[in-house]
Each structure stands twice: as C-alpha cells, then as structure tokens.
C-alpha cells in the first residue's frame, strides 16, 4: 500500500534499494521546490516498467504528476512532456533493464539534444519484477533464471556508456545514502541539459549486493562503492572518463559539462522564425 | 478524339529527368487559367534514377480520380515507352525522346522530339519540360499563352529564366506543326469561388493546424515525410514544437508526453512506422491521452510498396494495439477532405481525450489538385475539458469522460498504462478493470457527429467506397447512374465510429458494395461484423481503381445477383 492509497497493493521487498532512491527523490523534489519557489505540481515523474517504475505510485507526501508508461519508453515520453511545457521539472525513473536493454536506443538522442530532464536509474543488476532474469548490468558468467549456463554477454559499464553517448551530467551513487543521492539528483535538476544519476540499488531477493557494495575491509574485501577523490573535477572530461573506466560504483558527480545549451534553449532561440506563420497566412501560400 | 473536354497526360522516364515536376506544372498552369486538374505520381524508392511516372488529368469540369486511359504519353526512355504504351487510348499520342526507337504497333501514333537538344538552344538546359509543354499545347489545343503567362508569373523577376522557358515552349510547339489536336478543352470555366492548389499531405497539415495543432514529432517515411517537413518549417514559435525523432517509437512517446502535458499533439507515419507505434497507441487509449496519428498508407506488409497506394491498414488502424480497444478512425477521400480530416481528428482527440487515427494513402497524399479554398472560419477548434478544482482529484473515477488535469495545474495524478484505479494507481481488481474498460469504450459515443453522403436513399443496393477510393467510386457511380443502374450511394470518412444514422441505413440494405484497395476486403468485413450485408470489390495492384472498370464490376455483381435471385 502507499500512504495516499490504502488499496494500492504493490510492495517492494523488505530491504529493496528502491526505498532509499524514493526517499532521495522526495528530498530532491522538496529541495528544488523550496530553492526555486515552484509548486509540487510542476514536477512530473515519468516511470518505466519494472520494480523501479512503481516508485511513481509510492511517493509520500504532496504528489507530483506521474506518467507510468510502457517498458523502455520513459525517455521518449519525457521528451514530449518537457518540450510540451519546458517550465516543468521532469524526472525519469527507470531500472537497468528498462533503461539499458529495451530502452537503450533512446539515451543517445536525448544526450545529443541535451534534453533537459533528470534520469534516476535504479540498477539492481537483474530483472526483478519478472523474477530474476539477467540484465545488461548482470556480471558475465552469472547464473540466473534466464542464464542457466552462465551469462554469456559481458556486463555493460553504464557510466562508460553515458560518457560515450555524450550525456552532459553523469552522477553515480548508492541507494543506502539517500541524502547524497538527493544532492546528485538536485544538481541534475539544476543542470540545464540531460542528466543521469545512476544508482546501485540492490535487489534483496534476486541479486543482493549490499555486502559487495560495502565490502569488508577487516577481511580485505574491497568495497564495490568507492568515494571520488576530493580533487575530482567533474568538468574535466579526461578525469571523468578515468572514473567511468575504473568500474565499481563511484560515489559522486562523475561528469558535468556546463558548456552546452539545453534543448529547449535552442528551440526557443528559433521562436522568432515563426513570425508571420499564422494559419491564415500559411493557407494563403496555396492560393491559386 | 478532338472535342473531348478532358485529357490525361503521363510523363514517364527516370527519376531526375524532370518527370516528377512535369505533371504538376501542367496541372498548375491549367488550373491557373480556370481548368480543373489533379495529378497522380509514383516514384521509385531511390534518390536518383529508377522508373518514375506522373500524370495530370485536366478538364473543364472538376475531376475526382487520376483518369482511366492516357491520351498523351511522354516517354523519356525506352523502358518508359514499352511499359506505358499499353495504357494509351486508341487515337492517343506518344511523344518520344530520340533515344527511343519505337516498334510501332498498329494504330500507334508517335512523334520523336529532341527535348534535350531543343532545351539547350534556349540556353537553359532545364527547359526540356517547356519543350514538352509547347508540344502538348498543340495536342490539347490550349493557347500557348496560358503556359507563357504561367511561366511569367512563376518566375517573376527572373527575366532570363522566363525568356528561356518561353523559347522552349515555342520550340516545342514548332515541332508539332504537322500534328492535329487530339483533345479540346474549350474555354476554361473558372470557378467563382476562391481556390487552393494543394497536395493531400499539405491539406492534412493545414487542417490540423487550423484546429490548433501545436506539437508535432515525426520520423521520415514515405509517403508521410512531407507532413514532417511542412511542420518543421511552419510549426515554429512560442508554444509550438516540431521535430524529427530518432524513430517512430520515440515519435509516439513524444506525442504521448506532450498530449499529457496539455498540447495538441500529432505525428504522421506510414505502415512500418505505424506498426512500431502500436504499443504507444495502446498506452494512449489506456491512459486517456489525446493525440493524433496519421497513417499515410502504402502497400504492405513489412517494407511492402513504399511508393504505391493501398488501403490495407484499416484493421490495424481500428486495433493498432494489443488488448481490448477500438480506435476512432477518419479516412479522408479527397484532398479537400484531407483538410477536414486533419481538423476533425484534432477535435475528436480533445473531445474524447484519447488517440485518433487518420488513414490517408499515397495516391491522396501526393495528389496535387485545385480545390475550393478551405474555410478557416468553419473550423471550430475544440478545447479539452481541463480540471480546475483542488488537489486530491480522482482522475479516472467517473463512469464517463472527466476533466483532465494538466501538469503545472491542480489534480496531480498518475497517467498509467497499467490497469488502474480512479487515482491512476496500478490495480488488478476485476471491478476496476470492468469500470475502466467500460469508461474507455463509452467515451466513443462522444464521436457520433460524423457526416455522410447519400444518393438514392431507397435503393436496396448501395455503392460505398472508403478513403482514397472515393474519387474513382464517385466517377463509377456517375457512369452507373447514366446507364440507369439501380444502385444507391453512401460515403463517410468517419469509419469508426460510423455515423449512427448511416449504420442504421446500411443495415436495411440488401447489398452494400465496398470498393477497396486490399485483398481481404477489410472494410466490408468490418461492416459485416456490424450486421451489414457488405461485399468487397477488391484490387491490390498498388494503383487506384479505374472508374470504368469499377462500374463494370458493379454491374457484373448486380447482374450475377439478379441471376442468382432467379435461380433461387
């Protein structure tokens, strides 16, 4: 059940990383509203299909608008919402299967346009809702319900992919640190362009990676999550690329290109080209 | 056949030889002085070259179809000559490029004209078409001045071009010194009303704009690309957006998002793209998002016949998505109706808050025609019922249509493609699925305002074409009427929902004959499912019906029916 709708019966499993991501998104939207004095109604959360997409029904407190669409197509829908009304603060929530498998074709075009939406990817390395199939970020050789002899594909490194596609803001985080995540999401909302906050969000049922993320230094197990060095400069592409290439789960803002205009700015810059293009004038161009 | 008041001229050759523009030039020049004309075009699916042909039908009176037989064939190469000579009527004329060596059949009349060589004499090598027009003017007994005036107006201010083109016209005419006219349109009878010369795709675009379209995202695909290009150039300015997407899947997603955000959103595509949009259209139906998708049909399935005409997407238009749905479909039957369909589709989408499909087709989309100028004053742009109350609204609670909240305003909800409860949260409970299914279907009742045409209301058999077969159907019907054949006429572009009174009338008929360009007889099948005794007259050549052939098939069917009745 959700706080606002006792009849709603979808539940995340106990300990699911998505709880932390939800909290982080709530923080970020609240912070954004206070900072920019905008109403909650200006926030639109566009969700894909999967455990992650159900976040849009589980938000607590004052409700934003939501669009819970079809598998893999959250980005195209967000393109329409944002360009339909550029004043809206548009957030996409998606999972690794939704975003990096069926939906991957949509990342590069938004990056090329620098579409001004903020995407929060909940990466649990597995298809949870359909019960444990391998996803693009599942490790190679992993045995899952759909890879009985081990996964035969290499795992995708999402951060390298985003860098290669030209995403202008790339952050990486961990679902157990919602305050930090909220900060990355808020900065993504403030970034005038395409932002992705990629979050390691473990699935306690099919792919529980909490132990690996935290590691166990006393036993010599390096944590998968690692803090960016204090002097990391996200505006330096070469540094960002090295962070992305290293793998694991870096914690922080990996890349931030502040030099490109947002898509809506480019569109509004040609608004004057529409002068004299009222319907009557356009129709008269066909006069015989 | 001197004295006939219309002619069909066909230009056939390679893409890039000026074939594409020739028919439009004839039609423009003729309509400028007051004749009526329409063009028909079929292009190869390649950038340069490939067999291409276009034709123009020009007449004193309004014309509705590309025409049955060719009066004058202009063949720019041997392939074109061999391919198209069979369509030239007895007594017709073939103008040939010198590269063609005719193997004359009995009664065939050809004249070789060195188009390119004469064009070079004018100093403007692109004037080859003018040489053709000059020769043509003699064959159709049209004063050369009509063409000259048109050239002067078209290239106003570019004296060199005008002089060269006028010279080309003179040289062409001189080639025909020994040849008599084969048609005579007589003096033009210029209509008293204001006219537009426009193609079907542009008319659709204008209709949508007239109804307030302000958001367009599309992906290039023949024969729908002209809509995208028109919008990108003209749907520009504050609050407007037109853009090329990375795929049809992105295009449908984008207009879903925009419709949700309060815009009047549309895309145009053809068969393959329409298939890709299926899942998104299901989402629009489910989440109740207003939007319009134009499917400019071509031959299918798969890549099919990208540059030919067909009416084979009707079943998909009615049910583009999986699951329980039935989509509103408007199929214009003429260039004028393309304008009306564009406007009506936008209005329907806003009125019932859901997706609307417009089924155009290649032959209409590329048809350039003089039409009565669309009356913008007659288009009433309908506005969505927008929610203005306080928060806590249950967007999907009502049994029928309810005001729609718009992001930024009150009434935040979740637009959901999963079955949902009144708020928009996902549910699997039977009572919600029953409620929402009935709500979605019930809204279609708001779309019963479609108009229809009726002639000889009492006849027990009726002819009822749909979409782009309307023009051929009308001309076939006129032939049948002239012969005194007992048959009525019904037509509507509102295929779903059908105008309720029309459906009642059709159910009373003994036989409803449906000419349609597909193998299965798709619309006839739909009508039968609605309790109408419908039979299809099908054709699947990639080309439109010829009126004469269609009239004959109707007579054959009625005759066979009569014999059967005697037997029984």
Coordinates of N, CA, C and O in Angstrom, one line a residue, chain A residues 109-192:
Chain A
X109 N 19.9 9.8 -28.4 CA 19.3 11.0 -29.0 C 19.0 12.1 -27.9 O 19.2 13.3 -28.2
X110 N 18.7 11.7 -26.7 CA 18.5 12.8 -25.7 C 19.8 13.4 -25.3 O 19.8 14.6 -25.1
X111 N 20.9 12.6 -25.3 CA 22.2 13.2 -25.0 C 22.6 14.2 -26.1 O 23.1 15.2 -25.8
X112 N 22.3 13.8 -27.3 CA 22.7 14.6 -28.5 C 21.9 15.9 -28.4 O 22.4 17.0 -28.8
X113 N 20.7 15.8 -28.0 CA 19.8 17.1 -28.0 C 20.1 17.9 -26.7 O 19.8 19.0 -26.6
X114 N 20.7 17.2 -25.7 CA 20.8 17.7 -24.4 C 19.4 18.1 -23.8 O 19.2 19.2 -23.2
X115 N 18.5 17.1 -23.9 CA 17.2 17.3 -23.4 C 17.3 17.5 -21.9 O 17.9 16.8 -21.1
X116 N 16.6 18.5 -21.4 CA 16.7 18.9 -20.0 C 15.8 18.2 -19.1 O 14.9 18.7 -18.5
X117 N 16.1 16.9 -18.9 CA 15.4 16.1 -17.9 C 16.4 15.4 -17.1 O 17.6 15.2 -17.5
X118 N 16.0 14.9 -15.9 CA 16.9 14.2 -15.0 C 16.4 12.8 -14.8 O 15.3 12.5 -14.5
X119 N 17.3 11.9 -15.1 CA 17.0 10.5 -15.1 C 17.7 9.8 -13.9 O 18.8 10.0 -13.6
X120 N 16.9 9.1 -13.1 CA 17.4 8.3 -12.0 C 17.3 6.8 -12.4 O 16.2 6.3 -12.5
X121 N 18.4 6.2 -12.5 CA 18.4 4.8 -12.9 C 18.7 3.9 -11.7 O 19.7 4.1 -11.0
X122 N 17.7 3.1 -11.4 CA 17.9 2.1 -10.3 C 18.4 0.8 -10.8 O 17.7 0.0 -11.4
X123 N 19.7 0.6 -10.6 CA 20.4 -0.6 -11.1 C 20.6 -1.6 -10.1 O 21.3 -1.5 -9.1
X124 N 19.8 -2.7 -10.3 CA 19.9 -3.8 -9.3 C 20.5 -5.1 -10.0 O 20.6 -6.1 -9.5
X125 N 20.9 -4.9 -11.3 CA 21.7 -5.9 -12.0 C 20.8 -7.2 -12.3 O 21.3 -8.2 -12.5
X126 N 19.5 -7.0 -12.3 CA 18.6 -8.1 -12.5 C 17.2 -7.7 -12.9 O 16.9 -6.5 -12.7
X127 N 16.5 -8.5 -13.7 CA 15.1 -8.2 -13.9 C 14.3 -8.8 -12.7 O 14.2 -10.0 -12.5
X128 N 13.9 -7.9 -11.8 CA 13.3 -8.4 -10.5 C 11.8 -8.7 -10.7 O 11.4 -9.8 -10.3
X129 N 11.1 -7.8 -11.3 CA 9.6 -8.0 -11.4 C 9.2 -9.3 -12.1 O 8.2 -9.9 -11.8
X130 N 10.1 -9.7 -13.1 CA 9.8 -10.9 -13.9 C 10.5 -12.1 -13.3 O 10.6 -13.2 -13.9
X131 N 11.1 -11.9 -12.1 CA 11.7 -12.9 -11.3 C 13.0 -13.5 -11.7 O 13.2 -14.7 -12.0
X132 N 14.0 -12.6 -11.8 CA 15.4 -13.0 -11.7 C 16.1 -13.3 -13.0 O 17.1 -14.0 -13.0
X133 N 15.7 -12.7 -14.2 CA 16.5 -12.9 -15.4 C 17.7 -11.9 -15.4 O 17.7 -10.9 -14.7
X134 N 18.6 -12.2 -16.3 CA 19.8 -11.4 -16.4 C 19.5 -10.1 -17.1 O 18.6 -10.0 -17.9
X135 N 20.2 -9.1 -16.7 CA 20.0 -7.7 -17.3 C 21.4 -7.3 -17.9 O 22.4 -8.0 -17.7
X136 N 21.4 -6.1 -18.6 CA 22.7 -5.7 -19.2 C 23.8 -5.5 -18.1 O 25.0 -5.7 -18.5
X137 N 23.4 -5.2 -16.9 CA 24.5 -5.0 -15.9 C 24.8 -6.2 -15.0 O 25.6 -6.1 -14.1
X138 N 24.1 -7.3 -15.3 CA 24.4 -8.6 -14.6 C 25.9 -9.0 -15.0 O 26.2 -8.9 -16.2
X139 N 26.6 -9.4 -14.0 CA 28.0 -9.8 -14.3 C 28.1 -11.0 -15.3 O 27.2 -11.9 -15.3
X140 N 29.1 -11.0 -16.1 CA 29.3 -12.1 -17.1 C 29.5 -13.4 -16.2 O 30.0 -13.3 -15.1
X141 N 29.0 -14.5 -16.8 CA 29.1 -15.8 -16.2 C 28.1 -16.0 -15.1 O 27.9 -17.2 -14.6
X142 N 27.3 -15.0 -14.7 CA 26.4 -15.2 -13.6 C 25.3 -16.1 -14.0 O 24.8 -16.1 -15.1
X143 N 24.9 -17.0 -13.1 CA 23.8 -18.0 -13.3 C 22.5 -17.3 -12.8 O 22.5 -16.9 -11.6
X144 N 21.6 -17.1 -13.7 CA 20.3 -16.5 -13.3 C 19.2 -17.4 -13.9 O 19.5 -18.4 -14.6
X145 N 18.0 -17.0 -13.7 CA 16.9 -17.9 -14.2 C 16.9 -18.0 -15.7 O 16.5 -18.9 -16.3
X146 N 17.5 -16.9 -16.4 CA 17.5 -16.9 -17.8 C 18.9 -17.2 -18.4 O 19.1 -17.2 -19.6
X147 N 19.9 -17.4 -17.5 CA 21.2 -17.8 -18.0 C 21.6 -19.0 -17.2 O 22.5 -19.0 -16.4
X148 N 21.0 -20.2 -17.5 CA 21.2 -21.4 -16.7 C 22.7 -21.9 -16.8 O 23.1 -22.5 -15.9
X149 N 23.4 -21.5 -17.9 CA 24.8 -22.0 -18.0 C 25.7 -20.8 -17.9 O 26.9 -20.9 -18.3
X150 N 25.3 -19.8 -17.2 CA 26.1 -18.6 -17.0 C 25.8 -17.6 -18.1 O 25.5 -17.9 -19.2
X151 N 25.9 -16.3 -17.7 CA 25.6 -15.2 -18.7 C 26.8 -15.1 -19.7 O 27.9 -15.1 -19.3
X152 N 26.4 -15.2 -20.9 CA 27.5 -15.2 -22.0 C 27.8 -13.9 -22.5 O 28.6 -13.8 -23.4
X153 N 27.2 -12.8 -22.1 CA 27.5 -11.5 -22.5 C 28.3 -10.8 -21.5 O 28.2 -11.0 -20.3
X154 N 29.2 -9.9 -21.9 CA 29.9 -9.0 -21.0 C 28.9 -8.1 -20.3 O 27.9 -7.7 -20.9
X155 N 29.2 -7.7 -19.1 CA 28.3 -6.7 -18.4 C 28.6 -5.3 -19.0 O 29.7 -5.0 -19.4
X156 N 27.5 -4.5 -19.1 CA 27.6 -3.2 -19.6 C 28.2 -2.3 -18.4 O 27.8 -2.5 -17.3
X157 N 29.1 -1.4 -18.8 CA 29.5 -0.4 -17.8 C 28.7 0.9 -18.1 O 29.0 1.6 -19.1
X158 N 27.7 1.1 -17.3 CA 26.8 2.2 -17.7 C 27.4 3.6 -17.8 O 27.1 4.4 -18.6
X159 N 28.4 3.8 -16.9 CA 29.0 5.1 -16.8 C 29.8 5.4 -18.1 O 29.8 6.5 -18.7
X160 N 30.5 4.4 -18.5 CA 31.3 4.5 -19.8 C 30.3 4.7 -21.0 O 30.6 5.5 -21.8
X161 N 29.2 4.0 -20.9 CA 28.2 4.2 -22.0 C 27.7 5.6 -22.0 O 27.6 6.3 -23.1
X162 N 27.3 6.2 -20.9 CA 26.8 7.5 -20.8 C 27.8 8.5 -21.3 O 27.5 9.5 -22.0
X163 N 29.1 8.3 -20.9 CA 30.2 9.2 -21.4 C 30.3 9.2 -22.9 O 30.4 10.2 -23.5
X164 N 30.3 7.9 -23.4 CA 30.4 7.8 -24.9 C 29.3 8.4 -25.6 O 29.5 8.9 -26.7
X165 N 28.1 8.4 -25.0 CA 26.9 8.9 -25.7 C 26.8 10.4 -25.6 O 25.9 11.0 -26.2
X166 N 27.6 11.0 -24.8 CA 27.6 12.4 -24.7 C 26.6 13.0 -23.7 O 26.2 14.1 -23.8
X167 N 26.3 12.2 -22.7 CA 25.4 12.7 -21.6 C 26.1 13.8 -20.9 O 27.3 13.7 -20.5
X168 N 25.5 14.9 -20.6 CA 26.2 16.1 -20.2 C 26.3 16.2 -18.6 O 27.0 17.0 -18.1
X169 N 25.6 15.3 -17.9 CA 25.7 15.3 -16.5 C 25.6 13.8 -16.0 O 24.5 13.2 -16.3
X170 N 26.6 13.3 -15.4 CA 26.6 11.9 -15.0 C 27.0 11.8 -13.6 O 28.1 12.2 -13.2
X171 N 26.1 11.3 -12.8 CA 26.4 11.1 -11.3 C 26.2 9.6 -11.0 O 25.5 8.9 -11.7
X172 N 26.9 9.1 -10.0 CA 26.8 7.7 -9.6 C 26.6 7.6 -8.1 O 27.3 8.4 -7.3
X173 N 25.7 6.8 -7.6 CA 25.5 6.7 -6.2 C 25.0 5.3 -5.8 O 25.0 4.4 -6.5
X174 N 24.6 5.3 -4.5 CA 24.3 4.0 -3.8 C 23.0 4.3 -3.0 O 22.9 5.3 -2.3
X175 N 22.1 3.4 -3.1 CA 20.8 3.6 -2.5 C 20.7 3.8 -1.0 O 19.8 4.4 -0.5
X176 N 21.8 3.3 -0.3 CA 21.8 3.5 1.1 C 22.2 4.8 1.6 O 22.3 5.1 2.8
X177 N 22.5 5.7 0.7 CA 22.9 7.1 1.0 C 22.0 8.1 0.4 O 22.3 8.8 -0.5
X178 N 20.7 8.1 0.9 CA 19.7 8.9 0.2 C 20.0 10.4 0.2 O 19.6 11.1 -0.7
X179 N 20.6 10.9 1.3 CA 20.9 12.4 1.3 C 21.9 12.7 0.2 O 21.8 13.8 -0.5
X180 N 23.0 11.9 0.1 CA 23.9 12.2 -1.0 C 23.3 12.1 -2.4 O 23.5 12.9 -3.3
X181 N 22.4 11.0 -2.5 CA 21.7 10.8 -3.8 C 20.9 12.0 -4.1 O 20.8 12.5 -5.2
X182 N 20.2 12.5 -3.1 CA 19.3 13.7 -3.3 C 20.1 14.9 -3.8 O 19.6 15.6 -4.7
X183 N 21.3 15.0 -3.3 CA 22.1 16.1 -3.8 C 22.5 15.9 -5.2 O 22.5 16.9 -6.0
X184 N 22.9 14.7 -5.6 CA 23.2 14.5 -7.0 C 22.0 14.7 -7.9 O 22.1 15.3 -9.0
X185 N 20.8 14.3 -7.4 CA 19.6 14.5 -8.2 C 19.2 15.9 -8.4 O 18.9 16.4 -9.4
X186 N 19.3 16.7 -7.2 CA 19.0 18.1 -7.3 C 20.0 18.8 -8.2 O 19.5 19.6 -9.0
X187 N 21.2 18.5 -8.2 CA 22.2 19.1 -9.1 C 21.9 18.7 -10.6 O 22.1 19.5 -11.5
X188 N 21.4 17.5 -10.8 CA 20.9 17.1 -12.1 C 19.7 17.9 -12.5 O 19.6 18.4 -13.7
X189 N 18.8 18.2 -11.6 CA 17.6 19.0 -12.0 C 18.1 20.5 -12.3 O 17.5 21.1 -13.2
X190 N 19.1 20.9 -11.7 CA 19.6 22.3 -11.9 C 20.4 22.4 -13.2 O 20.6 23.4 -13.7
X191 N 21.0 21.3 -13.6 CA 21.8 21.2 -14.8 C 21.0 21.5 -16.0 O 20.0 20.7 -16.2
X192 N 21.3 22.5 -16.8 CA 20.4 22.7 -18.0 C 20.8 21.8 -19.1 O 21.4 22.1 -20.1

